[in-house]
Amino acid sequence: MTVDGKKSLLEINELLSAVNGTLVSENKTGAFTSVQTDSRNVTTGTLFVPLRGELQNGHKYIPQALEKGASVVFIDKKELEEKTGVYKALGEQYPGAVFLCVENNLYALQQAAEAYVAKFPELVKISITGSSGKTTTKEMTVSVMRQYFGKDNVACTEGNFNSETGLPLSVFKIRGNEKIGIFEMGMNRVNEIGEISKVLKSKYGIITNIGNAHIGLLGSRKNIALEKRKSFDYIPADGAAFVPFEDDFAELCTENVKGKIVKYGLETAQEYGVKFIKDEGLAGTVFSIDGEIVKLPLGGKYNFQNALGVVALAKELGVSAKAIKAGLENMAAVTGRMEIKELKTKTGKNIQLIADCYNANPDSMGKVIDFCGGLEGAGKKIFVLGDMKELGTESTTEHIKVAEKLLAAGADFVCLVGPEMKSAADLLSEKQFANYSYFETNDEESFKRISEKLLSVIADNDTVLLKGSHSMALEKLIPMLVLEGEV
């Protein structure tokens, strides 16, 4: 069946089989050409999957989705039992829609996505996960593969759609003409990686690192590694798993992998034709691949490390050094992640602003502080750091480590924002570091005070880092600091 001339992603009988569902509408035939969990994004011919959360029951948006043109709707068993009359009436009001009853809408979404991916056995699938750097690594990989295979021949995660719902929604964007698919895998709970790995069943996989992100949820780095390694569960004998040589959990992550194991990093770079040439600080890293000089435009040793993983993967796939060079050199910083810009402040000072406000965990926070500390020839090093979330009982310890990193990096001025940064502020005070300010909240008044404080100390050629968890919204400081039209 079709919608507006487009073939259905799955036929209804294929969908029923995949999700072990039951038809509960009068209409037994239908088609869908898109999948959504947000009713605001529904268009004609959408499969709408209403999800249950801690605070909301997505089923209440089914009427809105039907009004906007949803052609197929999941209803979980509990909801249908409680509101049989409501859905009978909706069926009469929208006779063209197909209603499917399933046990659990989230798992049904994943099962449907798994069935859809299986329709493309020739697609080379790549998974990318890790405690930090996975989105940037994904974007590097996409850029390289588009250079080699062509833009229209690469499917990929859009933005950060990498979760229990995001990855299934991402794979439904595959259209069958692509040669390669590159998908990011995130994690916020036990076995989330396992579930979405079962959906994708990648042939190649990269783990960028095992850090402390989500340690409050999983309890230890070992538990985090045990979860991340599930991204390798379906790698076949002719596939490969890529892990950082220097990561202390590299062996654990690759236990029982059926395919080839590749350990990437400076220690092994010559094995795939890479030679380090020069670290240019904010301007990036220069290195060569099979004699081709490459200038990676992203600063930081950790971005170079991630690029080495991409190079190792690309070489395994037979991608040429010229395509790798072109892909990496055309990489731009992902929005909110290590965006480095030369800007003019409202006081007329020229600065380097590093905005890394999308996320923060001990691993990524430590790396960016070390990076800024190692910059040469710059003016003052000014740090504006917000809380790192989801650290549980480790929060105090990890925020104290942030203060220790700041002292080791030679920070000239520091603003700490959020209740969890109080422990870092206390250590700076204890160590008699005078050039810091602490703000308990990240509300508008606090941001106004922070911007005023920063503008009073910033001079020409200073480097300003904004880094914190997404909920801290430190990016709101940028228009308060720089001239209008600069960003």
GROMACS .gro file of C-alpha atoms in nm:
model
  487
    1MET     CA    1   0.000   0.000   0.000
    2THR     CA    2   0.101   0.362  -0.050
    3VAL     CA    3   0.049   0.713   0.091
    4ASP     CA    4   0.053   0.991  -0.170
    5GLY     CA    5   0.231   0.756  -0.406
    6LYS     CA    6   0.497   0.655  -0.152
    7LYS     CA    7   0.528   0.292  -0.048
    8SER     CA    8   0.453   0.208   0.315
    9LEU     CA    9   0.763   0.162   0.532
   10LEU     CA   10   0.613  -0.166   0.651
   11GLU     CA   11   0.296  -0.341   0.540
   12ILE     CA   12   0.039  -0.380   0.818
   13ASN     CA   13   0.089  -0.757   0.833
   14GLU     CA   14   0.469  -0.704   0.866
   15LEU     CA   15   0.410  -0.450   1.142
   16LEU     CA   16   0.169  -0.677   1.329
   17SER     CA   17   0.414  -0.964   1.316
   18ALA     CA   18   0.706  -0.748   1.431
   19VAL     CA   19   0.529  -0.602   1.735
   20ASN     CA   20   0.312  -0.903   1.818
   21GLY     CA   21   0.014  -0.669   1.794
   22THR     CA   22  -0.360  -0.698   1.747
   23LEU     CA   23  -0.577  -0.498   1.510
   24VAL     CA   24  -0.853  -0.324   1.707
   25SER     CA   25  -0.996  -0.091   1.443
   26GLU     CA   26  -1.259  -0.159   1.181
   27ASN     CA   27  -1.002  -0.065   0.918
   28LYS     CA   28  -0.759  -0.357   0.873
   29THR     CA   29  -0.543  -0.214   0.596
   30GLY     CA   30  -0.327   0.095   0.594
   31ALA     CA   31   0.011   0.245   0.514
   32PHE     CA   32   0.258   0.482   0.678
   33THR     CA   33   0.558   0.668   0.541
   34SER     CA   34   0.691   0.825   0.861
   35VAL     CA   35   0.704   0.747   1.233
   36GLN     CA   36   0.664   0.996   1.518
   37THR     CA   37   0.639   0.991   1.899
   38ASP     CA   38   0.556   1.363   1.916
   39SER     CA   39   0.208   1.450   1.791
   40ARG     CA   40   0.328   1.798   1.691
   41ASN     CA   41   0.541   1.640   1.418
   42VAL     CA   42   0.268   1.418   1.274
   43THR     CA   43   0.177   1.462   0.908
   44THR     CA   44  -0.041   1.268   0.666
   45GLY     CA   45   0.062   0.902   0.662
   46THR     CA   46   0.240   0.893   1.001
   47LEU     CA   47   0.261   0.598   1.238
   48PHE     CA   48   0.206   0.764   1.576
   49VAL     CA   49   0.357   0.593   1.880
   50PRO     CA   50   0.235   0.753   2.206
   51LEU     CA   51   0.480   0.693   2.490
   52ARG     CA   52   0.431   0.682   2.863
   53GLY     CA   53   0.665   0.888   3.077
   54GLU     CA   54   0.693   0.967   3.445
   55LEU     CA   55   0.480   1.278   3.407
   56GLN     CA   56   0.283   1.226   3.085
   57ASN     CA   57   0.078   0.965   2.905
   58GLY     CA   58   0.123   1.020   2.533
   59HIS     CA   59  -0.207   0.848   2.454
   60LYS     CA   60  -0.387   1.172   2.533
   61TYR     CA   61  -0.239   1.317   2.214
   62ILE     CA   62  -0.385   1.051   1.986
   63PRO     CA   63  -0.684   1.269   1.883
   64GLN     CA   64  -0.444   1.549   1.788
   65ALA     CA   65  -0.229   1.304   1.588
   66LEU     CA   66  -0.535   1.168   1.405
   67GLU     CA   67  -0.651   1.518   1.324
   68LYS     CA   68  -0.311   1.591   1.167
   69GLY     CA   69  -0.327   1.282   0.947
   70ALA     CA   70  -0.188   0.987   1.143
   71SER     CA   71  -0.276   0.672   0.950
   72VAL     CA   72  -0.159   0.410   1.203
   73VAL     CA   73  -0.164   0.438   1.583
   74PHE     CA   74  -0.024   0.218   1.861
   75ILE     CA   75  -0.232   0.179   2.178
   76ASP     CA   76  -0.093  -0.016   2.470
   77LYS     CA   77  -0.300  -0.290   2.629
   78LYS     CA   78  -0.352  -0.109   2.959
   79GLU     CA   79  -0.479   0.205   2.787
   80LEU     CA   80  -0.721   0.013   2.565
   81GLU     CA   81  -0.865  -0.183   2.857
   82GLU     CA   82  -0.925   0.138   3.054
   83LYS     CA   83  -1.072   0.340   2.764
   84THR     CA   84  -1.227   0.097   2.517
   85GLY     CA   85  -1.520   0.329   2.447
   86VAL     CA   86  -1.296   0.626   2.377
   87TYR     CA   87  -1.101   0.440   2.110
   88LYS     CA   88  -1.414   0.287   1.957
   89ALA     CA   89  -1.547   0.641   1.912
   90LEU     CA   90  -1.215   0.760   1.764
   91GLY     CA   91  -1.225   0.469   1.522
   92GLU     CA   92  -1.567   0.578   1.405
   93GLN     CA   93  -1.454   0.940   1.375
   94TYR     CA   94  -1.140   0.845   1.177
   95PRO     CA   95  -1.240   0.535   0.978
   96GLY     CA   96  -0.929   0.555   0.759
   97ALA     CA   97  -0.692   0.506   1.053
   98VAL     CA   98  -0.558   0.171   1.173
   99PHE     CA   99  -0.533   0.110   1.549
  100LEU     CA  100  -0.291  -0.156   1.679
  101CYS     CA  101  -0.292  -0.282   2.037
  102VAL     CA  102   0.052  -0.374   2.174
  103GLU     CA  103   0.187  -0.471   2.514
  104ASN     CA  104   0.432  -0.179   2.545
  105ASN     CA  105   0.455   0.109   2.298
  106LEU     CA  106   0.827   0.176   2.350
  107TYR     CA  107   0.926  -0.183   2.286
  108ALA     CA  108   0.683  -0.202   1.994
  109LEU     CA  109   0.855   0.102   1.840
  110GLN     CA  110   1.191  -0.073   1.876
  111GLN     CA  111   1.056  -0.400   1.735
  112ALA     CA  112   0.905  -0.221   1.437
  113ALA     CA  113   1.235  -0.041   1.372
  114GLU     CA  114   1.424  -0.371   1.397
  115ALA     CA  115   1.194  -0.523   1.133
  116TYR     CA  116   1.239  -0.218   0.912
  117VAL     CA  117   1.622  -0.224   0.929
  118ALA     CA  118   1.617  -0.594   0.838
  119LYS     CA  119   1.469  -0.498   0.499
  120PHE     CA  120   1.811  -0.356   0.398
  121PRO     CA  121   2.065  -0.641   0.440
  122GLU     CA  122   2.314  -0.476   0.204
  123LEU     CA  123   2.336  -0.157   0.411
  124VAL     CA  124   2.667  -0.137   0.600
  125LYS     CA  125   2.569  -0.029   0.951
  126ILE     CA  126   2.802   0.150   1.194
  127SER     CA  127   2.732   0.223   1.561
  128ILE     CA  128   2.908   0.491   1.766
  129THR     CA  129   2.886   0.524   2.142
  130GLY     CA  130   3.098   0.634   2.438
  131SER     CA  131   3.087   0.849   2.749
  132SER     CA  132   3.190   1.159   2.556
  133GLY     CA  133   3.273   1.257   2.199
  134LYS     CA  134   3.021   1.028   2.030
  135THR     CA  135   2.826   1.301   1.849
  136THR     CA  136   3.143   1.467   1.718
  137THR     CA  137   3.282   1.127   1.617
  138LYS     CA  138   2.956   1.048   1.439
  139GLU     CA  139   2.971   1.377   1.250
  140MET     CA  140   3.335   1.314   1.153
  141THR     CA  141   3.242   0.968   1.025
  142VAL     CA  142   2.945   1.101   0.830
  143SER     CA  143   3.160   1.374   0.672
  144VAL     CA  144   3.426   1.123   0.565
  145MET     CA  145   3.178   0.868   0.431
  146ARG     CA  146   2.990   1.131   0.231
  147GLN     CA  147   3.315   1.229   0.063
  148TYR     CA  148   3.377   0.869  -0.042
  149PHE     CA  149   3.030   0.723  -0.102
  150GLY     CA  150   2.841   1.042  -0.193
  151LYS     CA  151   2.603   1.245   0.022
  152ASP     CA  152   2.287   1.061  -0.085
  153ASN     CA  153   2.443   0.723  -0.013
  154VAL     CA  154   2.489   0.782   0.361
  155ALA     CA  155   2.214   0.743   0.622
  156CYS     CA  156   2.282   0.877   0.969
  157THR     CA  157   2.151   0.990   1.305
  158GLU     CA  158   2.015   1.343   1.279
  159GLY     CA  159   2.122   1.562   1.570
  160ASN     CA  160   2.139   1.356   1.886
  161PHE     CA  161   1.852   1.113   1.816
  162ASN     CA  162   2.047   0.835   1.985
  163SER     CA  163   1.822   0.704   2.263
  164GLU     CA  164   1.574   0.422   2.318
  165THR     CA  165   1.332   0.621   2.103
  166GLY     CA  166   1.575   0.836   1.904
  167LEU     CA  167   1.762   0.551   1.737
  168PRO     CA  168   1.445   0.372   1.618
  169LEU     CA  169   1.314   0.701   1.479
  170SER     CA  170   1.650   0.759   1.308
  171VAL     CA  171   1.656   0.423   1.131
  172PHE     CA  172   1.306   0.483   0.995
  173LYS     CA  173   1.470   0.760   0.788
  174ILE     CA  174   1.659   0.495   0.584
  175ARG     CA  175   1.518   0.489   0.233
  176GLY     CA  176   1.703   0.194   0.082
  177ASN     CA  177   1.930   0.368  -0.170
  178GLU     CA  178   2.205   0.427   0.087
  179LYS     CA  179   2.524   0.220   0.101
  180ILE     CA  180   2.619   0.298   0.458
  181GLY     CA  181   2.437   0.395   0.778
  182ILE     CA  182   2.604   0.568   1.074
  183PHE     CA  183   2.409   0.573   1.398
  184GLU     CA  184   2.488   0.713   1.741
  185MET     CA  185   2.389   0.526   2.058
  186GLY     CA  186   2.326   0.705   2.387
  187MET     CA  187   2.233   0.571   2.727
  188ASN     CA  188   2.033   0.688   3.028
  189ARG     CA  189   1.946   0.356   3.190
  190VAL     CA  190   2.054  -0.006   3.221
  191ASN     CA  191   2.029  -0.204   2.893
  192GLU     CA  192   1.926   0.089   2.677
  193ILE     CA  193   2.231   0.022   2.460
  194GLY     CA  194   2.139  -0.346   2.448
  195GLU     CA  195   1.789  -0.268   2.323
  196ILE     CA  196   1.892  -0.029   2.048
  197SER     CA  197   2.184  -0.252   1.943
  198LYS     CA  198   1.927  -0.523   1.877
  199VAL     CA  199   1.740  -0.275   1.655
  200LEU     CA  200   2.048  -0.180   1.449
  201LYS     CA  201   2.268  -0.492   1.454
  202SER     CA  202   2.572  -0.300   1.332
  203LYS     CA  203   2.857  -0.456   1.136
  204TYR     CA  204   3.111  -0.204   1.266
  205GLY     CA  205   3.118  -0.019   1.596
  206ILE     CA  206   3.323   0.248   1.771
  207ILE     CA  207   3.339   0.310   2.146
  208THR     CA  208   3.503   0.651   2.199
  209ASN     CA  209   3.584   0.603   2.569
  210ILE     CA  210   3.457   0.484   2.905
  211GLY     CA  211   3.420   0.781   3.139
  212ASN     CA  212   3.201   0.880   3.432
  213ALA     CA  213   2.894   1.002   3.242
  214HIS     CA  214   2.582   0.851   3.406
  215ILE     CA  215   2.787   0.705   3.692
  216GLY     CA  216   2.505   0.815   3.923
  217LEU     CA  217   2.274   0.578   3.734
  218LEU     CA  218   2.511   0.283   3.686
  219GLY     CA  219   2.736   0.304   3.992
  220SER     CA  220   3.083   0.250   3.842
  221ARG     CA  221   3.290   0.286   3.526
  222LYS     CA  222   3.297  -0.093   3.498
  223ASN     CA  223   2.917  -0.100   3.486
  224ILE     CA  224   2.926   0.176   3.224
  225ALA     CA  225   3.173  -0.032   3.018
  226LEU     CA  226   2.950  -0.339   3.050
  227GLU     CA  227   2.664  -0.135   2.904
  228LYS     CA  228   2.865   0.030   2.625
  229ARG     CA  229   3.010  -0.304   2.511
  230LYS     CA  230   2.656  -0.415   2.423
  231SER     CA  231   2.693  -0.197   2.114
  232PHE     CA  232   2.928  -0.472   1.985
  233ASP     CA  233   2.685  -0.759   2.052
  234TYR     CA  234   2.579  -0.811   1.690
  235ILE     CA  235   2.906  -0.743   1.510
  236PRO     CA  236   2.961  -1.043   1.276
  237ALA     CA  237   3.286  -1.227   1.205
  238ASP     CA  238   3.349  -1.007   0.900
  239GLY     CA  239   3.285  -0.687   1.096
  240ALA     CA  240   3.507  -0.496   1.339
  241ALA     CA  241   3.501  -0.328   1.681
  242PHE     CA  242   3.708  -0.013   1.740
  243VAL     CA  243   3.822   0.091   2.090
  244PRO     CA  244   4.081   0.342   2.217
  245PHE     CA  245   4.419   0.177   2.279
  246GLU     CA  246   4.474   0.372   2.598
  247ASP     CA  247   4.131   0.312   2.758
  248ASP     CA  248   4.162   0.089   3.062
  249PHE     CA  249   3.835  -0.086   2.973
  250ALA     CA  250   3.932  -0.164   2.611
  251GLU     CA  251   3.982  -0.535   2.690
  252LEU     CA  252   3.652  -0.567   2.875
  253CYS     CA  253   3.463  -0.392   2.597
  254THR     CA  254   3.596  -0.629   2.332
  255GLU     CA  255   3.556  -0.961   2.515
  256ASN     CA  256   3.366  -1.213   2.301
  257VAL     CA  257   3.352  -0.981   1.997
  258LYS     CA  258   3.313  -1.207   1.691
  259GLY     CA  259   3.474  -0.966   1.447
  260LYS     CA  260   3.812  -0.799   1.418
  261ILE     CA  261   3.928  -0.588   1.713
  262VAL     CA  262   4.105  -0.261   1.628
  263LYS     CA  263   4.267  -0.050   1.900
  264TYR     CA  264   4.316   0.304   1.776
  265GLY     CA  265   4.519   0.594   1.912
  266LEU     CA  266   4.860   0.755   1.882
  267GLU     CA  267   5.025   0.432   2.000
  268THR     CA  268   4.890   0.237   1.702
  269ALA     CA  269   4.840   0.517   1.446
  270GLN     CA  270   5.122   0.403   1.217
  271GLU     CA  271   4.939   0.073   1.161
  272TYR     CA  272   4.682   0.262   0.957
  273GLY     CA  273   4.916   0.514   0.797
  274VAL     CA  274   4.887   0.808   1.039
  275LYS     CA  275   5.171   1.030   1.157
  276PHE     CA  276   5.123   1.314   1.406
  277ILE     CA  277   5.274   1.645   1.292
  278LYS     CA  278   5.163   1.934   1.511
  279ASP     CA  279   4.912   2.042   1.776
  280GLU     CA  280   4.794   2.391   1.680
  281GLY     CA  281   4.583   2.451   1.990
  282LEU     CA  282   4.256   2.627   1.914
  283ALA     CA  283   4.322   2.587   1.540
  284GLY     CA  284   4.325   2.206   1.561
  285THR     CA  285   4.573   1.927   1.485
  286VAL     CA  286   4.791   1.859   1.181
  287PHE     CA  287   4.876   1.502   1.086
  288SER     CA  288   4.924   1.287   0.776
  289ILE     CA  289   4.749   0.980   0.636
  290ASP     CA  290   4.957   0.786   0.385
  291GLY     CA  291   5.148   1.106   0.319
  292GLU     CA  292   4.835   1.322   0.275
  293ILE     CA  293   4.860   1.624   0.509
  294VAL     CA  294   4.539   1.668   0.709
  295LYS     CA  295   4.443   1.967   0.922
  296LEU     CA  296   4.167   1.867   1.164
  297PRO     CA  297   3.988   2.195   1.246
  298LEU     CA  298   3.874   2.082   1.592
  299GLY     CA  299   4.105   2.164   1.882
  300GLY     CA  300   4.201   1.927   2.159
  301LYS     CA  301   4.387   1.599   2.195
  302TYR     CA  302   4.056   1.422   2.254
  303ASN     CA  303   3.916   1.538   1.918
  304PHE     CA  304   4.234   1.411   1.749
  305GLN     CA  305   4.189   1.081   1.935
  306ASN     CA  306   3.833   1.054   1.807
  307ALA     CA  307   3.954   1.136   1.455
  308LEU     CA  308   4.201   0.847   1.478
  309GLY     CA  309   3.908   0.615   1.545
  310VAL     CA  310   3.734   0.748   1.237
  311VAL     CA  311   4.050   0.703   1.027
  312ALA     CA  312   4.091   0.343   1.149
  313LEU     CA  313   3.728   0.266   1.062
  314ALA     CA  314   3.752   0.435   0.723
  315LYS     CA  315   4.067   0.242   0.637
  316GLU     CA  316   3.891  -0.084   0.731
  317LEU     CA  317   3.617   0.008   0.483
  318GLY     CA  318   3.866   0.085   0.207
  319VAL     CA  319   3.811   0.461   0.207
  320SER     CA  320   4.093   0.653   0.040
  321ALA     CA  321   4.326   0.887   0.227
  322LYS     CA  322   4.210   1.174   0.002
  323ALA     CA  323   3.845   1.118   0.103
  324ILE     CA  324   3.937   1.093   0.471
  325LYS     CA  325   4.135   1.417   0.443
  326ALA     CA  326   3.849   1.598   0.270
  327GLY     CA  327   3.592   1.469   0.518
  328LEU     CA  328   3.790   1.565   0.829
  329GLU     CA  329   3.897   1.904   0.695
  330ASN     CA  330   3.535   1.993   0.616
  331MET     CA  331   3.424   1.909   0.969
  332ALA     CA  332   3.271   2.191   1.170
  333ALA     CA  333   3.212   2.185   1.544
  334VAL     CA  334   2.876   2.037   1.637
  335THR     CA  335   2.642   2.306   1.772
  336GLY     CA  336   2.696   2.339   2.146
  337ARG     CA  337   3.005   2.119   2.147
  338MET     CA  338   3.350   2.281   2.143
  339GLU     CA  339   3.244   2.568   1.919
  340ILE     CA  340   3.545   2.797   1.899
  341LYS     CA  341   3.487   3.151   1.774
  342GLU     CA  342   3.676   3.478   1.765
  343LEU     CA  343   3.432   3.742   1.890
  344LYS     CA  344   3.422   4.102   2.007
  345THR     CA  345   3.274   4.168   2.351
  346LYS     CA  346   3.039   4.452   2.437
  347THR     CA  347   3.339   4.626   2.589
  348GLY     CA  348   3.525   4.606   2.255
  349LYS     CA  349   3.767   4.327   2.351
  350ASN     CA  350   3.863   4.057   2.101
  351ILE     CA  351   3.836   3.712   2.259
  352GLN     CA  352   3.838   3.342   2.175
  353LEU     CA  353   3.512   3.196   2.302
  354ILE     CA  354   3.481   2.820   2.348
  355ALA     CA  355   3.115   2.722   2.388
  356ASP     CA  356   3.069   2.361   2.502
  357CYS     CA  357   2.726   2.389   2.657
  358TYR     CA  358   2.540   2.087   2.525
  359ASN     CA  359   2.650   1.840   2.791
  360ALA     CA  360   2.902   1.788   3.068
  361ASN     CA  361   3.040   1.493   3.257
  362PRO     CA  362   3.368   1.446   3.448
  363ASP     CA  363   3.544   1.306   3.143
  364SER     CA  364   3.450   1.581   2.897
  365MET     CA  365   3.488   1.853   3.163
  366GLY     CA  366   3.838   1.738   3.254
  367LYS     CA  367   3.946   1.715   2.890
  368VAL     CA  368   3.834   2.065   2.795
  369ILE     CA  369   3.990   2.220   3.108
  370ASP     CA  370   4.319   2.044   3.028
  371PHE     CA  371   4.292   2.166   2.669
  372CYS     CA  372   4.245   2.528   2.774
  373GLY     CA  373   4.524   2.495   3.029
  374GLY     CA  374   4.763   2.383   2.758
  375LEU     CA  375   4.694   2.676   2.524
  376GLU     CA  376   5.001   2.888   2.452
  377GLY     CA  377   5.025   3.251   2.349
  378ALA     CA  378   4.675   3.339   2.466
  379GLY     CA  379   4.578   3.598   2.722
  380LYS     CA  380   4.394   3.514   3.041
  381LYS     CA  381   4.220   3.177   3.071
  382ILE     CA  382   3.867   3.244   3.194
  383PHE     CA  383   3.638   2.954   3.286
  384VAL     CA  384   3.259   2.964   3.331
  385LEU     CA  385   3.155   2.618   3.447
  386GLY     CA  386   2.810   2.485   3.533
  387ASP     CA  387   2.691   2.177   3.721
  388MET     CA  388   2.752   1.826   3.586
  389LYS     CA  389   2.431   1.629   3.628
  390GLU     CA  390   2.346   1.258   3.686
  391LEU     CA  391   2.649   1.187   3.907
  392GLY     CA  392   2.454   1.069   4.212
  393THR     CA  393   2.669   1.005   4.520
  394GLU     CA  394   2.983   1.082   4.315
  395SER     CA  395   2.878   1.441   4.252
  396THR     CA  396   3.070   1.609   4.534
  397THR     CA  397   3.390   1.416   4.461
  398GLU     CA  398   3.374   1.485   4.087
  399HIS     CA  399   3.302   1.858   4.129
  400ILE     CA  400   3.597   1.888   4.370
  401LYS     CA  401   3.812   1.731   4.096
  402VAL     CA  402   3.697   2.012   3.866
  403ALA     CA  403   3.843   2.268   4.106
  404GLU     CA  404   4.168   2.071   4.122
  405LYS     CA  405   4.180   2.067   3.740
  406LEU     CA  406   4.125   2.444   3.729
  407LEU     CA  407   4.416   2.505   3.965
  408ALA     CA  408   4.642   2.272   3.766
  409ALA     CA  409   4.540   2.442   3.439
  410GLY     CA  410   4.650   2.784   3.565
  411ALA     CA  411   4.304   2.940   3.551
  412ASP     CA  412   4.313   3.322   3.572
  413PHE     CA  413   3.945   3.376   3.652
  414VAL     CA  414   3.661   3.134   3.727
  415CYS     CA  415   3.281   3.157   3.752
  416LEU     CA  416   3.111   2.849   3.897
  417VAL     CA  417   2.735   2.810   3.848
  418GLY     CA  418   2.486   2.577   4.018
  419PRO     CA  419   2.436   2.408   4.355
  420GLU     CA  420   2.660   2.112   4.269
  421MET     CA  421   2.950   2.345   4.186
  422LYS     CA  422   2.949   2.464   4.550
  423SER     CA  423   3.198   2.189   4.643
  424ALA     CA  424   3.433   2.315   4.371
  425ALA     CA  425   3.396   2.673   4.495
  426ASP     CA  426   3.472   2.561   4.851
  427LEU     CA  427   3.796   2.396   4.741
  428LEU     CA  428   3.907   2.707   4.550
  429SER     CA  429   3.841   2.909   4.865
  430GLU     CA  430   4.029   2.658   5.078
  431LYS     CA  431   4.327   2.677   4.840
  432GLN     CA  432   4.312   3.057   4.865
  433PHE     CA  433   4.238   3.105   4.496
  434ALA     CA  434   4.090   3.452   4.501
  435ASN     CA  435   3.985   3.506   4.139
  436TYR     CA  436   3.657   3.317   4.138
  437SER     CA  437   3.288   3.390   4.178
  438TYR     CA  438   3.017   3.142   4.273
  439PHE     CA  439   2.652   3.162   4.169
  440GLU     CA  440   2.408   2.910   4.313
  441THR     CA  441   2.145   2.951   4.042
  442ASN     CA  442   2.142   2.989   3.664
  443ASP     CA  443   1.848   3.226   3.648
  444GLU     CA  444   1.837   3.549   3.450
  445GLU     CA  445   1.954   3.764   3.740
  446SER     CA  446   2.256   3.538   3.800
  447PHE     CA  447   2.345   3.544   3.430
  448LYS     CA  448   2.327   3.923   3.434
  449ARG     CA  449   2.567   3.937   3.729
  450ILE     CA  450   2.799   3.680   3.568
  451SER     CA  451   2.814   3.873   3.240
  452GLU     CA  452   2.886   4.198   3.425
  453LYS     CA  453   3.165   4.030   3.622
  454LEU     CA  454   3.317   3.877   3.308
  455LEU     CA  455   3.305   4.200   3.108
  456SER     CA  456   3.490   4.374   3.389
  457VAL     CA  457   3.786   4.130   3.372
  458ILE     CA  458   3.804   4.031   3.003
  459ALA     CA  459   4.087   4.184   2.801
  460ASP     CA  460   4.203   4.147   2.441
  461ASN     CA  461   4.320   3.796   2.343
  462ASP     CA  462   4.162   3.627   2.645
  463THR     CA  463   4.011   3.279   2.610
  464VAL     CA  464   3.668   3.221   2.766
  465LEU     CA  465   3.529   2.870   2.815
  466LEU     CA  466   3.159   2.803   2.877
  467LYS     CA  467   3.103   2.443   2.986
  468GLY     CA  468   2.817   2.275   3.173
  469SER     CA  469   2.530   2.031   3.148
  470HIS     CA  470   2.259   2.128   2.901
  471SER     CA  471   2.013   2.218   3.177
  472MET     CA  472   2.251   2.490   3.301
  473ALA     CA  473   2.185   2.683   2.974
  474LEU     CA  474   2.521   2.863   2.981
  475GLU     CA  475   2.480   2.947   2.612
  476LYS     CA  476   2.240   3.222   2.726
  477LEU     CA  477   2.546   3.414   2.843
  478ILE     CA  478   2.684   3.453   2.491
  479PRO     CA  479   2.454   3.733   2.367
  480MET     CA  480   2.504   3.904   2.704
  481LEU     CA  481   2.881   3.910   2.650
  482VAL     CA  482   2.935   3.982   2.280
  483LEU     CA  483   2.826   4.251   2.039
  484GLU     CA  484   2.499   4.199   1.855
  485GLY     CA  485   2.557   4.034   1.520
  486GLU     CA  486   2.880   3.862   1.634
  487VAL     CA  487   2.710   3.522   1.690
   0.00000   0.00000   0.00000
